[in-house]
mmCIF file of C-alpha atoms in Angstrom:
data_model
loop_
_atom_site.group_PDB
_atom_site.id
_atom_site.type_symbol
_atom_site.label_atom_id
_atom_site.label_comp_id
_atom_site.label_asym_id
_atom_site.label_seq_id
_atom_site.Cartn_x
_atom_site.Cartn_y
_atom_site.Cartn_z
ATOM 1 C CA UNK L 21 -17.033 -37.093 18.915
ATOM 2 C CA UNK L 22 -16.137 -34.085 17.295
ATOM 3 C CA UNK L 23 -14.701 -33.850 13.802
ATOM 4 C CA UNK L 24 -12.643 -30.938 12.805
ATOM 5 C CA UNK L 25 -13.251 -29.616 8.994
ATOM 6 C CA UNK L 26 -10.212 -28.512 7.451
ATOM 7 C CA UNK L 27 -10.673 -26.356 4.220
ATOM 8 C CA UNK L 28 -8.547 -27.136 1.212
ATOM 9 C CA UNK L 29 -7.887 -24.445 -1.165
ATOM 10 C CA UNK L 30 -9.352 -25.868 -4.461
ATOM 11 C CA UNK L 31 -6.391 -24.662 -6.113
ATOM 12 C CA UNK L 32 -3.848 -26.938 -4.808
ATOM 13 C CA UNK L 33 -6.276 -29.643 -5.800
ATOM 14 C CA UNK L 34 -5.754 -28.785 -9.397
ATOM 15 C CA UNK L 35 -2.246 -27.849 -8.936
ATOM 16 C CA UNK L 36 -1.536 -31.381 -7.720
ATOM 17 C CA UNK L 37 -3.653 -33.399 -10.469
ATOM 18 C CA UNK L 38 -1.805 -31.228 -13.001
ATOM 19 C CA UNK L 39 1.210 -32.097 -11.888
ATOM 20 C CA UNK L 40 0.157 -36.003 -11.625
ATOM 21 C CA UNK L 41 -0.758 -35.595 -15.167
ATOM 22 C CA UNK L 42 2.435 -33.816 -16.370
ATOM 23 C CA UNK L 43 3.924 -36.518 -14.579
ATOM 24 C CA UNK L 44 2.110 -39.907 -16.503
ATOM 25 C CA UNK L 45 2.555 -37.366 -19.962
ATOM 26 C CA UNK L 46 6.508 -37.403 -18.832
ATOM 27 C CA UNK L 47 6.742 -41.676 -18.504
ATOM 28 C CA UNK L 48 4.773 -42.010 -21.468
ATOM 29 C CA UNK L 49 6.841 -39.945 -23.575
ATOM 30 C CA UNK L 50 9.883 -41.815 -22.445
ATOM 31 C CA UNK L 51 8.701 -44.692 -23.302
ATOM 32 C CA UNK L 52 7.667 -43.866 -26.749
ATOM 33 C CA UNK L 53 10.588 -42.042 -27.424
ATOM 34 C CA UNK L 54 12.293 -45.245 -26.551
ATOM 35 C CA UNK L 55 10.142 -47.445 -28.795
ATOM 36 C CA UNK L 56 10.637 -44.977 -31.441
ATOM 37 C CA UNK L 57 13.930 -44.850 -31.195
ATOM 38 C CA UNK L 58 14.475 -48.340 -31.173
ATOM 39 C CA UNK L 59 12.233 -49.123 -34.395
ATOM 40 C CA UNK L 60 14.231 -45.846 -35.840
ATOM 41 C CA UNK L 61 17.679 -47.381 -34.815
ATOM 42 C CA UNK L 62 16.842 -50.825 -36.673
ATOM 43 C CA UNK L 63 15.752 -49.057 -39.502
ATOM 44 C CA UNK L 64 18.861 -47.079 -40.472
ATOM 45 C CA UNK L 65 20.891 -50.629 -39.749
ATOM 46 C CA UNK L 66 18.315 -52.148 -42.437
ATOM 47 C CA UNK L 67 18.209 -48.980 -45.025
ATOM 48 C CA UNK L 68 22.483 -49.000 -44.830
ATOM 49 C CA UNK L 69 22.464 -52.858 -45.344
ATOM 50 C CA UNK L 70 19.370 -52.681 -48.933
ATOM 51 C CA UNK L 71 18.941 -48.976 -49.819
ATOM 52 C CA UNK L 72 15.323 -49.691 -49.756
ATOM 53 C CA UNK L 73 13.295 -46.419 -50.233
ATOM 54 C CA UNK L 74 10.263 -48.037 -48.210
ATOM 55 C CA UNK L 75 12.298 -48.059 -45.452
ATOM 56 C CA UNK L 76 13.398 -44.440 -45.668
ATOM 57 C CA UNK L 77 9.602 -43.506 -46.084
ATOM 58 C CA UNK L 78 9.354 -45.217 -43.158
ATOM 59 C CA UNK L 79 12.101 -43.509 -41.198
ATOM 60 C CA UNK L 80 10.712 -40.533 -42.281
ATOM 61 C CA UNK L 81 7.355 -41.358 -40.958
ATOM 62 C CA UNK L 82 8.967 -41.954 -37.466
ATOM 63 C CA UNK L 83 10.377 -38.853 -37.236
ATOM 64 C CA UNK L 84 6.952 -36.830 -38.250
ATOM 65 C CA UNK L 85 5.491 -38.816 -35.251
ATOM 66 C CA UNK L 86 8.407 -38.164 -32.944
ATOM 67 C CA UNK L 87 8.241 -34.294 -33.433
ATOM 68 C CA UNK L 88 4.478 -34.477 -33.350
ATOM 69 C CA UNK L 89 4.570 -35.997 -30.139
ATOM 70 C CA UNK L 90 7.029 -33.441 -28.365
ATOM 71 C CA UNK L 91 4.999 -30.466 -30.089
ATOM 72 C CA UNK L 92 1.804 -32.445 -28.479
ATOM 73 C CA UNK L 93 3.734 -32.599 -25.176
ATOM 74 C CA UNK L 94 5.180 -28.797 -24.392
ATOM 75 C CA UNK L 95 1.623 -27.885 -25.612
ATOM 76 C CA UNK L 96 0.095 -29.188 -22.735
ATOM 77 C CA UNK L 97 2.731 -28.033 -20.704
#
């Protein structure tokens, strides 16, 4: 039996687990964007109902993490 060696260029080996890892980074945001926006979305229908200045704190906390997250993000991009 003879077994043929084919060399793989190293490179596309990182190429492709970069772009497996962009890819997980890509679901993950979505889904904590959605979260996020979710929590943020039945926070504004609770701060209109009781101007409660907890819950604006708290709204504002969101957001912090939201942009923190995308800066995280297109930084690893």
């Amino acid at each position: 039996m003879v077994e043929i060696m084919i060399k793989q260029d190293p490179q596309e080996d990182l190429v492709a687990d970069r772009e497996k890892h962009l890819d997980q980074l890509d679901l993950e945001m979505l889904v904590a964007i959605h979260l996020l926006k979710e929590t943020m979305e039945d926070l504004v229908l609770e701060l209109e109902e009781d101007e409660d200045l907890e819950l604006e704190e708290e709204l504002e906390q969101l957001v912090k993490i939201l942009v923190e997250m995308a800066e995280t993000v297109f930084n690893q991009i």
